[in-house]
Short mmCIF file of N, CA, C and O in Angstrom, two decimals:
data_model
loop_
_atom_site.label_atom_id
_atom_site.label_comp_id
_atom_site.label_asym_id
_atom_site.label_seq_id
_atom_site.Cartn_x
_atom_site.Cartn_y
_atom_site.Cartn_z
N UNK A 1 -50.44 -39.60 70.66
CA UNK A 1 -50.12 -38.93 71.91
C UNK A 1 -49.57 -39.98 72.88
O UNK A 1 -50.17 -41.04 73.05
N UNK A 2 -48.45 -39.65 73.53
CA UNK A 2 -47.90 -40.59 74.50
C UNK A 2 -48.60 -40.40 75.86
O UNK A 2 -49.40 -39.49 76.05
N UNK A 3 -48.26 -41.28 76.82
CA UNK A 3 -48.96 -41.24 78.12
C UNK A 3 -48.71 -39.95 78.89
O UNK A 3 -49.61 -39.45 79.57
N UNK A 4 -47.50 -39.39 78.79
CA UNK A 4 -47.23 -38.11 79.47
C UNK A 4 -48.06 -36.98 78.85
O UNK A 4 -48.60 -36.14 79.57
N UNK A 5 -48.16 -36.98 77.54
CA UNK A 5 -48.96 -35.95 76.87
C UNK A 5 -50.44 -36.09 77.24
O UNK A 5 -51.12 -35.08 77.46
N UNK A 6 -50.92 -37.32 77.31
CA UNK A 6 -52.30 -37.54 77.71
C UNK A 6 -52.55 -37.03 79.13
O UNK A 6 -53.58 -36.42 79.41
N UNK A 7 -51.59 -37.29 80.03
CA UNK A 7 -51.73 -36.83 81.42
C UNK A 7 -51.72 -35.30 81.49
O UNK A 7 -52.54 -34.70 82.19
N UNK A 8 -50.81 -34.67 80.76
CA UNK A 8 -50.74 -33.20 80.72
C UNK A 8 -52.05 -32.63 80.19
O UNK A 8 -52.63 -31.70 80.77
N UNK A 9 -52.53 -33.20 79.10
CA UNK A 9 -53.79 -32.71 78.52
C UNK A 9 -54.94 -32.88 79.52
O UNK A 9 -55.75 -31.97 79.68
N UNK A 10 -55.00 -34.01 80.19
CA UNK A 10 -56.07 -34.25 81.16
C UNK A 10 -55.99 -33.25 82.32
O UNK A 10 -57.02 -32.70 82.74
N UNK A 11 -54.78 -33.00 82.83
CA UNK A 11 -54.61 -32.06 83.94
C UNK A 11 -55.03 -30.65 83.55
O UNK A 11 -55.77 -29.98 84.28
N UNK A 12 -54.56 -30.19 82.41
CA UNK A 12 -54.87 -28.82 82.00
C UNK A 12 -56.33 -28.67 81.59
O UNK A 12 -56.95 -27.63 81.87
N UNK A 13 -56.89 -29.70 80.98
CA UNK A 13 -58.31 -29.66 80.61
C UNK A 13 -59.16 -29.61 81.88
O UNK A 13 -60.14 -28.86 81.95
N UNK A 14 -58.78 -30.39 82.89
CA UNK A 14 -59.48 -30.35 84.18
C UNK A 14 -59.39 -28.96 84.80
O UNK A 14 -60.38 -28.43 85.30
N UNK A 15 -58.21 -28.37 84.74
CA UNK A 15 -58.00 -27.05 85.34
C UNK A 15 -58.91 -26.00 84.71
O UNK A 15 -59.47 -25.16 85.40
N UNK A 16 -59.06 -26.03 83.41
CA UNK A 16 -59.79 -24.96 82.71
C UNK A 16 -61.23 -25.35 82.37
O UNK A 16 -61.90 -24.62 81.62
N UNK A 17 -61.70 -26.45 82.92
CA UNK A 17 -63.07 -26.89 82.62
C UNK A 17 -64.06 -25.76 82.83
O UNK A 17 -63.99 -25.03 83.81
N UNK A 18 -64.96 -25.61 81.87
CA UNK A 18 -66.02 -24.60 81.92
C UNK A 18 -65.48 -23.16 81.90
O UNK A 18 -66.16 -22.24 82.35
N UNK A 19 -64.28 -22.98 81.41
CA UNK A 19 -63.70 -21.64 81.29
C UNK A 19 -63.22 -21.43 79.86
O UNK A 19 -63.07 -22.38 79.09
N UNK A 20 -62.94 -20.20 79.53
CA UNK A 20 -62.57 -19.86 78.17
C UNK A 20 -61.05 -19.80 78.00
O UNK A 20 -60.48 -18.72 77.86
N UNK A 21 -60.39 -20.94 78.05
CA UNK A 21 -58.95 -21.04 77.85
C UNK A 21 -58.68 -21.95 76.67
O UNK A 21 -59.38 -22.94 76.47
N UNK A 22 -57.66 -21.59 75.90
CA UNK A 22 -57.27 -22.43 74.78
C UNK A 22 -56.04 -23.25 75.15
O UNK A 22 -55.10 -22.74 75.75
N UNK A 23 -56.10 -24.50 74.79
CA UNK A 23 -54.96 -25.39 74.95
C UNK A 23 -54.53 -25.77 73.54
O UNK A 23 -55.21 -26.55 72.87
N UNK A 24 -53.43 -25.17 73.10
CA UNK A 24 -53.00 -25.35 71.71
C UNK A 24 -51.57 -25.86 71.66
O UNK A 24 -50.71 -25.39 72.42
N UNK A 25 -51.30 -26.78 70.76
CA UNK A 25 -49.94 -27.33 70.63
C UNK A 25 -49.00 -26.36 69.92
O UNK A 25 -49.44 -25.46 69.20
N UNK A 26 -47.72 -26.58 70.12
CA UNK A 26 -46.70 -25.79 69.42
C UNK A 26 -46.67 -26.19 67.95
O UNK A 26 -46.99 -27.33 67.59
N UNK A 27 -46.27 -25.26 67.13
CA UNK A 27 -45.99 -25.59 65.74
C UNK A 27 -44.74 -26.47 65.70
O UNK A 27 -43.83 -26.30 66.52
N UNK A 28 -44.69 -27.37 64.75
CA UNK A 28 -43.54 -28.27 64.65
C UNK A 28 -42.23 -27.51 64.52
O UNK A 28 -41.23 -27.88 65.12
N UNK A 29 -42.23 -26.43 63.75
CA UNK A 29 -41.00 -25.66 63.56
C UNK A 29 -40.54 -25.04 64.87
O UNK A 29 -39.34 -25.01 65.18
N UNK A 30 -41.47 -24.55 65.68
CA UNK A 30 -41.12 -23.97 66.98
C UNK A 30 -40.61 -25.04 67.95
O UNK A 30 -39.68 -24.80 68.71
N UNK A 31 -41.23 -26.20 67.91
CA UNK A 31 -40.78 -27.30 68.76
C UNK A 31 -39.36 -27.74 68.38
O UNK A 31 -38.53 -28.02 69.26
N UNK A 32 -39.07 -27.74 67.10
CA UNK A 32 -37.71 -28.10 66.65
C UNK A 32 -36.69 -27.05 67.10
O UNK A 32 -35.56 -27.40 67.48
N UNK A 33 -37.07 -25.78 67.08
CA UNK A 33 -36.19 -24.72 67.58
C UNK A 33 -35.87 -24.97 69.05
O UNK A 33 -34.72 -24.89 69.48
N UNK A 34 -36.90 -25.28 69.84
CA UNK A 34 -36.70 -25.56 71.26
C UNK A 34 -35.76 -26.75 71.45
O UNK A 34 -34.81 -26.69 72.24
N UNK A 35 -36.03 -27.82 70.77
CA UNK A 35 -35.20 -29.02 70.91
C UNK A 35 -33.76 -28.75 70.50
O UNK A 35 -32.82 -29.19 71.18
N UNK A 36 -33.57 -28.02 69.40
CA UNK A 36 -32.21 -27.68 68.95
C UNK A 36 -31.48 -26.86 70.01
O UNK A 36 -30.31 -27.13 70.30
N UNK A 37 -32.15 -25.87 70.58
CA UNK A 37 -31.52 -25.07 71.64
C UNK A 37 -31.16 -25.95 72.84
O UNK A 37 -30.11 -25.80 73.43
N UNK A 38 -32.06 -26.84 73.18
CA UNK A 38 -31.80 -27.73 74.31
C UNK A 38 -30.60 -28.63 74.07
O UNK A 38 -29.72 -28.75 74.94
N UNK A 39 -30.54 -29.24 72.91
CA UNK A 39 -29.43 -30.14 72.62
C UNK A 39 -28.11 -29.38 72.48
O UNK A 39 -27.07 -29.85 72.95
N UNK A 40 -28.14 -28.19 71.88
CA UNK A 40 -26.92 -27.38 71.77
C UNK A 40 -26.40 -26.96 73.13
O UNK A 40 -25.20 -26.82 73.32
N UNK A 41 -27.30 -26.76 74.07
CA UNK A 41 -26.91 -26.39 75.43
C UNK A 41 -26.65 -27.60 76.32
O UNK A 41 -26.39 -27.45 77.51
N UNK A 42 -26.79 -28.78 75.74
CA UNK A 42 -26.55 -30.04 76.45
C UNK A 42 -27.47 -30.22 77.66
O UNK A 42 -27.07 -30.72 78.71
N UNK A 43 -28.72 -29.80 77.49
CA UNK A 43 -29.74 -30.04 78.51
C UNK A 43 -30.06 -31.53 78.49
O UNK A 43 -30.13 -32.15 77.41
N UNK A 44 -30.25 -32.10 79.65
CA UNK A 44 -30.56 -33.53 79.77
C UNK A 44 -31.73 -33.90 78.84
O UNK A 44 -32.75 -33.21 78.83
N UNK A 45 -31.58 -34.97 78.09
CA UNK A 45 -32.60 -35.40 77.13
C UNK A 45 -33.95 -35.63 77.81
O UNK A 45 -35.00 -35.30 77.25
N UNK A 46 -33.94 -36.20 79.00
CA UNK A 46 -35.19 -36.44 79.73
C UNK A 46 -35.94 -35.14 79.99
O UNK A 46 -37.17 -35.10 79.90
N UNK A 47 -35.23 -34.08 80.32
CA UNK A 47 -35.85 -32.78 80.56
C UNK A 47 -36.44 -32.23 79.26
O UNK A 47 -37.58 -31.75 79.23
N UNK A 48 -35.66 -32.32 78.19
CA UNK A 48 -36.14 -31.86 76.87
C UNK A 48 -37.40 -32.65 76.47
O UNK A 48 -38.38 -32.08 75.98
N UNK A 49 -37.37 -33.95 76.70
CA UNK A 49 -38.53 -34.78 76.35
C UNK A 49 -39.77 -34.39 77.15
O UNK A 49 -40.87 -34.29 76.59
N UNK A 50 -39.61 -34.17 78.46
CA UNK A 50 -40.76 -33.79 79.29
C UNK A 50 -41.33 -32.45 78.86
O UNK A 50 -42.56 -32.28 78.76
N UNK A 51 -40.45 -31.49 78.60
CA UNK A 51 -40.92 -30.17 78.16
C UNK A 51 -41.54 -30.25 76.77
O UNK A 51 -42.55 -29.60 76.50
N UNK A 52 -40.96 -31.06 75.90
CA UNK A 52 -41.54 -31.24 74.56
C UNK A 52 -42.94 -31.82 74.65
O UNK A 52 -43.83 -31.43 73.89
N UNK A 53 -43.14 -32.76 75.59
CA UNK A 53 -44.49 -33.30 75.79
C UNK A 53 -45.47 -32.20 76.15
O UNK A 53 -46.60 -32.17 75.64
N UNK A 54 -45.06 -31.29 77.03
CA UNK A 54 -45.92 -30.16 77.38
C UNK A 54 -46.22 -29.32 76.14
O UNK A 54 -47.38 -29.03 75.83
N UNK A 55 -45.16 -28.92 75.43
CA UNK A 55 -45.34 -28.02 74.29
C UNK A 55 -46.14 -28.66 73.16
O UNK A 55 -46.86 -27.96 72.44
N UNK A 56 -46.03 -29.96 73.01
CA UNK A 56 -46.81 -30.64 71.97
C UNK A 56 -48.30 -30.64 72.30
O UNK A 56 -49.13 -30.80 71.41
N UNK A 57 -48.62 -30.44 73.56
CA UNK A 57 -50.02 -30.39 74.00
C UNK A 57 -50.48 -28.95 74.21
O UNK A 57 -51.55 -28.55 73.75
N UNK A 58 -49.68 -28.17 74.94
CA UNK A 58 -50.12 -26.85 75.39
C UNK A 58 -48.94 -25.88 75.37
O UNK A 58 -48.29 -25.65 76.39
N UNK A 59 -48.67 -25.31 74.23
CA UNK A 59 -47.57 -24.37 74.10
C UNK A 59 -47.98 -23.00 74.63
O UNK A 59 -49.03 -22.47 74.28
N UNK A 60 -47.16 -22.45 75.52
CA UNK A 60 -47.45 -21.12 76.05
C UNK A 60 -48.69 -21.07 76.91
O UNK A 60 -49.34 -20.03 77.01
N UNK A 61 -49.02 -22.17 77.55
CA UNK A 61 -50.24 -22.22 78.37
C UNK A 61 -50.12 -21.29 79.57
O UNK A 61 -49.12 -21.28 80.27
N UNK A 62 -51.19 -20.53 79.79
CA UNK A 62 -51.21 -19.61 80.92
C UNK A 62 -52.59 -19.63 81.56
O UNK A 62 -53.61 -19.58 80.87
N UNK A 63 -52.60 -19.72 82.87
CA UNK A 63 -53.84 -19.67 83.64
C UNK A 63 -53.86 -18.33 84.38
O UNK A 63 -52.87 -17.60 84.40
N UNK A 64 -54.98 -18.01 85.01
CA UNK A 64 -55.10 -16.70 85.67
C UNK A 64 -54.20 -16.55 86.88
O UNK A 64 -53.96 -15.44 87.33
N UNK A 65 -53.69 -17.64 87.42
CA UNK A 65 -52.78 -17.57 88.56
C UNK A 65 -51.82 -18.76 88.53
O UNK A 65 -52.13 -19.80 87.98
N UNK A 66 -50.67 -18.58 89.06
CA UNK A 66 -49.63 -19.57 89.31
C UNK A 66 -48.99 -20.14 88.05
O UNK A 66 -47.78 -20.11 87.89
N UNK A 67 -49.78 -20.67 87.12
CA UNK A 67 -49.22 -21.30 85.92
C UNK A 67 -49.15 -20.31 84.77
O UNK A 67 -50.16 -19.73 84.38
N UNK A 68 -47.96 -20.15 84.24
CA UNK A 68 -47.76 -19.34 83.05
C UNK A 68 -46.51 -19.82 82.34
O UNK A 68 -45.41 -19.34 82.61
N UNK A 69 -46.65 -20.82 81.47
CA UNK A 69 -45.49 -21.36 80.75
C UNK A 69 -45.15 -20.49 79.55
O UNK A 69 -46.05 -20.03 78.84
N UNK A 70 -43.86 -20.29 79.32
CA UNK A 70 -43.43 -19.58 78.12
C UNK A 70 -43.66 -20.47 76.90
O UNK A 70 -43.67 -21.70 77.00
N UNK A 71 -43.78 -19.83 75.77
CA UNK A 71 -43.86 -20.55 74.50
C UNK A 71 -42.52 -21.24 74.24
O UNK A 71 -41.46 -20.72 74.62
N UNK A 72 -42.55 -22.38 73.61
CA UNK A 72 -41.33 -23.18 73.43
C UNK A 72 -40.25 -22.47 72.62
O UNK A 72 -39.07 -22.80 72.74
N UNK A 73 -40.61 -21.49 71.82
CA UNK A 73 -39.59 -20.79 71.03
C UNK A 73 -39.08 -19.52 71.70
O UNK A 73 -38.31 -18.77 71.12
N UNK A 74 -39.48 -19.29 72.94
CA UNK A 74 -39.04 -18.10 73.68
C UNK A 74 -37.62 -18.32 74.20
O UNK A 74 -37.35 -19.27 74.94
N UNK A 75 -36.73 -17.44 73.82
CA UNK A 75 -35.31 -17.57 74.20
C UNK A 75 -35.09 -17.43 75.71
O UNK A 75 -34.07 -17.86 76.22
N UNK A 76 -36.04 -16.84 76.41
CA UNK A 76 -35.88 -16.64 77.85
C UNK A 76 -35.73 -17.97 78.60
O UNK A 76 -35.13 -18.03 79.67
N UNK A 77 -36.26 -19.04 78.03
CA UNK A 77 -36.15 -20.36 78.66
C UNK A 77 -34.69 -20.68 78.98
O UNK A 77 -34.37 -21.20 80.05
N UNK A 78 -33.78 -20.35 78.07
CA UNK A 78 -32.37 -20.70 78.21
C UNK A 78 -31.52 -19.53 78.72
O UNK A 78 -30.29 -19.64 78.75
N UNK A 79 -32.14 -18.46 79.14
CA UNK A 79 -31.44 -17.24 79.56
C UNK A 79 -30.38 -17.49 80.62
O UNK A 79 -29.31 -16.90 80.59
N UNK A 80 -30.66 -18.35 81.58
CA UNK A 80 -29.73 -18.61 82.68
C UNK A 80 -29.09 -19.99 82.58
O UNK A 80 -28.73 -20.57 83.60
N UNK A 81 -28.92 -20.49 81.38
CA UNK A 81 -28.38 -21.83 81.24
C UNK A 81 -26.94 -21.93 81.73
O UNK A 81 -26.51 -23.00 82.17
N UNK A 82 -26.19 -20.85 81.74
CA UNK A 82 -24.82 -20.90 82.27
C UNK A 82 -24.83 -21.36 83.73
O UNK A 82 -23.87 -21.96 84.20
N UNK A 83 -25.92 -21.09 84.45
CA UNK A 83 -26.10 -21.55 85.82
C UNK A 83 -26.87 -22.86 85.88
O UNK A 83 -27.33 -23.29 86.95
N UNK A 84 -27.06 -23.49 84.70
CA UNK A 84 -27.80 -24.76 84.59
C UNK A 84 -29.24 -24.63 85.10
O UNK A 84 -29.76 -25.47 85.82
N UNK A 85 -29.87 -23.55 84.69
CA UNK A 85 -31.25 -23.27 85.08
C UNK A 85 -32.07 -22.94 83.83
O UNK A 85 -31.61 -22.21 82.96
N UNK A 86 -33.27 -23.50 83.77
CA UNK A 86 -34.21 -23.18 82.70
C UNK A 86 -35.38 -22.41 83.31
O UNK A 86 -35.94 -22.83 84.32
N UNK A 87 -35.73 -21.28 82.69
CA UNK A 87 -36.93 -20.54 83.08
C UNK A 87 -38.08 -21.10 82.25
O UNK A 87 -38.11 -20.92 81.04
N UNK A 88 -39.01 -21.75 82.89
CA UNK A 88 -40.11 -22.39 82.17
C UNK A 88 -41.31 -21.48 82.03
O UNK A 88 -42.10 -21.62 81.11
N UNK A 89 -41.45 -20.55 82.98
CA UNK A 89 -42.58 -19.65 82.92
C UNK A 89 -42.70 -18.80 84.16
O UNK A 89 -41.99 -18.99 85.14
N UNK A 90 -43.65 -17.87 84.09
CA UNK A 90 -43.86 -16.95 85.20
C UNK A 90 -45.31 -16.48 85.16
O UNK A 90 -45.87 -16.24 84.11
N UNK A 91 -45.88 -16.35 86.34
CA UNK A 91 -47.22 -15.78 86.47
C UNK A 91 -47.28 -15.08 87.81
O UNK A 91 -47.07 -15.70 88.86
N UNK A 92 -47.53 -13.78 87.78
CA UNK A 92 -47.56 -12.96 88.98
C UNK A 92 -46.23 -13.12 89.72
O UNK A 92 -45.19 -12.86 89.15
N UNK A 93 -46.27 -13.57 90.97
CA UNK A 93 -45.04 -13.71 91.75
C UNK A 93 -44.46 -15.12 91.69
O UNK A 93 -43.50 -15.43 92.39
N UNK A 94 -45.04 -15.97 90.88
CA UNK A 94 -44.62 -17.37 90.79
C UNK A 94 -43.74 -17.58 89.56
O UNK A 94 -44.04 -17.08 88.48
N UNK A 95 -42.67 -18.35 89.76
CA UNK A 95 -41.76 -18.67 88.67
C UNK A 95 -41.62 -20.19 88.58
O UNK A 95 -41.42 -20.87 89.59
N UNK A 96 -41.77 -20.70 87.37
CA UNK A 96 -41.58 -22.12 87.10
C UNK A 96 -40.19 -22.31 86.52
O UNK A 96 -39.83 -21.65 85.54
N UNK A 97 -39.42 -23.22 87.13
CA UNK A 97 -38.02 -23.41 86.72
C UNK A 97 -37.68 -24.89 86.68
O UNK A 97 -38.34 -25.71 87.30
N UNK A 98 -36.57 -25.16 86.02
CA UNK A 98 -35.88 -26.43 86.17
C UNK A 98 -34.47 -26.07 86.62
O UNK A 98 -33.76 -25.32 85.94
N UNK A 99 -34.08 -26.56 87.78
CA UNK A 99 -32.75 -26.28 88.32
C UNK A 99 -32.40 -27.40 89.31
O UNK A 99 -33.27 -27.93 89.98
N UNK A 100 -31.12 -27.71 89.37
CA UNK A 100 -30.63 -28.76 90.27
C UNK A 100 -31.37 -30.08 90.05
O UNK A 100 -31.72 -30.79 90.98
N UNK A 101 -31.63 -30.37 88.77
CA UNK A 101 -32.32 -31.60 88.37
C UNK A 101 -33.74 -31.72 88.91
O UNK A 101 -34.25 -32.82 89.10
N UNK A 102 -34.38 -30.59 89.17
CA UNK A 102 -35.75 -30.58 89.69
C UNK A 102 -36.59 -29.54 88.94
O UNK A 102 -36.10 -28.47 88.56
N UNK A 103 -37.86 -29.87 88.77
CA UNK A 103 -38.84 -28.90 88.29
C UNK A 103 -39.36 -28.20 89.54
O UNK A 103 -39.78 -28.86 90.50
N UNK A 104 -39.35 -26.86 89.54
CA UNK A 104 -39.61 -26.11 90.77
C UNK A 104 -40.65 -25.01 90.59
O UNK A 104 -40.72 -24.37 89.54
N UNK A 105 -41.41 -24.81 91.65
CA UNK A 105 -42.29 -23.65 91.77
C UNK A 105 -41.63 -22.73 92.78
O UNK A 105 -41.49 -23.07 93.95
N UNK A 106 -41.16 -21.59 92.30
CA UNK A 106 -40.48 -20.62 93.14
C UNK A 106 -41.11 -19.26 93.01
O UNK A 106 -42.25 -19.13 92.58
N UNK A 107 -40.34 -18.24 93.40
CA UNK A 107 -40.87 -16.89 93.32
C UNK A 107 -39.94 -16.01 92.49
O UNK A 107 -38.86 -16.42 92.10
N UNK A 108 -40.39 -14.80 92.24
CA UNK A 108 -39.62 -13.91 91.39
C UNK A 108 -38.62 -13.05 92.16
O UNK A 108 -38.08 -12.10 91.61
N UNK A 109 -38.37 -13.41 93.41
CA UNK A 109 -37.33 -12.67 94.15
C UNK A 109 -36.09 -13.53 94.33
O UNK A 109 -35.25 -13.26 95.18
N UNK A 110 -35.99 -14.57 93.51
CA UNK A 110 -34.76 -15.34 93.46
C UNK A 110 -34.78 -16.69 94.14
O UNK A 110 -33.79 -17.42 94.08
N UNK A 111 -35.86 -17.05 94.80
CA UNK A 111 -35.93 -18.37 95.42
C UNK A 111 -36.27 -19.40 94.36
O UNK A 111 -37.33 -19.32 93.73
N UNK A 112 -35.38 -20.36 94.16
CA UNK A 112 -35.60 -21.39 93.16
C UNK A 112 -36.91 -22.11 93.40
O UNK A 112 -37.66 -22.39 92.48
N UNK A 113 -37.18 -22.42 94.66
CA UNK A 113 -38.46 -23.03 95.01
C UNK A 113 -38.94 -22.43 96.33
O UNK A 113 -38.15 -21.90 97.10
N UNK A 114 -40.24 -22.53 96.55
CA UNK A 114 -40.82 -22.02 97.78
C UNK A 114 -40.24 -22.79 98.97
O UNK A 114 -39.93 -22.22 100.00
N UNK A 115 -40.10 -24.10 98.80
CA UNK A 115 -39.46 -24.99 99.77
C UNK A 115 -39.17 -26.29 99.03
O UNK A 115 -39.53 -26.45 97.86
N UNK A 116 -38.55 -27.23 99.72
CA UNK A 116 -38.27 -28.52 99.08
C UNK A 116 -39.55 -29.23 98.68
O UNK A 116 -39.54 -30.09 97.79
N UNK A 117 -40.66 -28.89 99.32
CA UNK A 117 -41.95 -29.48 98.96
C UNK A 117 -42.42 -29.03 97.57
O UNK A 117 -43.39 -29.59 97.04
N UNK A 118 -41.76 -28.04 97.01
CA UNK A 118 -42.13 -27.50 95.70
C UNK A 118 -41.05 -27.80 94.65
O UNK A 118 -40.92 -27.09 93.67
N UNK A 119 -40.31 -28.87 94.87
CA UNK A 119 -39.30 -29.35 93.93
C UNK A 119 -39.68 -30.77 93.52
O UNK A 119 -39.95 -31.62 94.38
N UNK A 120 -39.69 -31.03 92.21
CA UNK A 120 -40.23 -32.28 91.70
C UNK A 120 -39.31 -32.91 90.66
O UNK A 120 -38.62 -32.22 89.92
N UNK A 121 -39.38 -34.23 90.59
CA UNK A 121 -38.59 -34.97 89.61
C UNK A 121 -39.17 -34.87 88.21
O UNK A 121 -38.45 -34.99 87.23
N UNK A 122 -40.48 -34.67 88.13
CA UNK A 122 -41.12 -34.62 86.80
C UNK A 122 -41.93 -33.34 86.62
O UNK A 122 -42.41 -32.73 87.59
N UNK A 123 -42.10 -32.98 85.39
CA UNK A 123 -42.91 -31.82 85.04
C UNK A 123 -44.38 -32.06 85.42
O UNK A 123 -45.06 -31.15 85.89
N UNK A 124 -44.85 -33.27 85.25
CA UNK A 124 -46.23 -33.57 85.60
C UNK A 124 -46.47 -33.33 87.09
O UNK A 124 -47.50 -32.78 87.48
N UNK A 125 -45.52 -33.72 87.93
CA UNK A 125 -45.66 -33.46 89.37
C UNK A 125 -45.73 -31.96 89.65
O UNK A 125 -46.49 -31.52 90.52
N UNK A 126 -44.94 -31.17 88.93
CA UNK A 126 -44.99 -29.71 89.09
C UNK A 126 -46.36 -29.18 88.69
O UNK A 126 -46.95 -28.36 89.41
N UNK A 127 -46.89 -29.63 87.58
CA UNK A 127 -48.21 -29.18 87.12
C UNK A 127 -49.28 -29.57 88.15
O UNK A 127 -50.15 -28.77 88.48
N UNK A 128 -49.19 -30.79 88.67
CA UNK A 128 -50.15 -31.22 89.69
C UNK A 128 -50.08 -30.34 90.93
O UNK A 128 -51.12 -29.95 91.49
N UNK A 129 -48.88 -29.99 91.35
CA UNK A 129 -48.71 -29.11 92.50
C UNK A 129 -49.34 -27.74 92.23
O UNK A 129 -50.05 -27.20 93.08
N UNK A 130 -49.08 -27.19 91.06
CA UNK A 130 -49.64 -25.89 90.72
C UNK A 130 -51.17 -25.93 90.73
O UNK A 130 -51.81 -25.01 91.25
N UNK A 131 -51.74 -26.99 90.20
CA UNK A 131 -53.20 -27.12 90.19
C UNK A 131 -53.73 -27.23 91.62
O UNK A 131 -54.75 -26.60 91.95
N UNK A 132 -53.05 -27.97 92.46
CA UNK A 132 -53.47 -28.06 93.87
C UNK A 132 -53.42 -26.69 94.54
O UNK A 132 -54.32 -26.33 95.31
N UNK A 133 -52.37 -25.91 94.27
CA UNK A 133 -52.26 -24.57 94.82
C UNK A 133 -53.41 -23.68 94.31
O UNK A 133 -53.99 -22.91 95.07
N UNK A 134 -53.70 -23.79 93.04
CA UNK A 134 -54.78 -23.00 92.44
C UNK A 134 -56.12 -23.35 93.09
O UNK A 134 -56.90 -22.48 93.47
N UNK A 135 -56.38 -24.64 93.21
CA UNK A 135 -57.66 -25.09 93.80
C UNK A 135 -57.77 -24.62 95.25
O UNK A 135 -58.86 -24.24 95.69
N UNK A 136 -56.67 -24.63 95.97
CA UNK A 136 -56.69 -24.15 97.35
C UNK A 136 -57.04 -22.66 97.41
O UNK A 136 -57.84 -22.23 98.23
N UNK A 137 -56.44 -21.87 96.52
CA UNK A 137 -56.73 -20.43 96.47
C UNK A 137 -58.18 -20.19 96.07
O UNK A 137 -58.89 -19.36 96.66
N UNK A 138 -58.63 -20.93 95.06
CA UNK A 138 -60.00 -20.73 94.55
C UNK A 138 -61.06 -21.15 95.57
O UNK A 138 -62.18 -20.64 95.52
N UNK A 139 -60.71 -22.04 96.48
CA UNK A 139 -61.69 -22.50 97.47
C UNK A 139 -61.86 -21.51 98.62
O UNK A 139 -62.79 -21.64 99.41
N UNK A 140 -60.98 -20.55 98.71
CA UNK A 140 -61.07 -19.56 99.80
C UNK A 140 -62.16 -18.54 99.57
O UNK A 140 -62.57 -18.23 98.54
#
């Protein structure tokens, strides 16, 4: 496991501590399908690598709020690639995207991100933001 995968696993394990959630890796064949689609669409290698790190740790991970990543073999990820946008997942009114060279937490009414504060250079930063949002909601 590389350092990004270890960080992702630690973040998601922390999020679901003492709860009944499964964190399962993608099958190798599904991960290869994702990578092939990414390279055929000429998605930046760094983006493919970051997403692959997620899928190798937690494919299709979904929490009860905010975080809901699609499985790596889901074609919806590349649905809007003509606009250079990847749909990474959706949960309730929240949409996880990669667009304009940023990982974003937006909404399902078309806003790429809630604000610039919800646009990140790395997937790990996006996951950390989502966890912070979840913890804030859960503390209310």
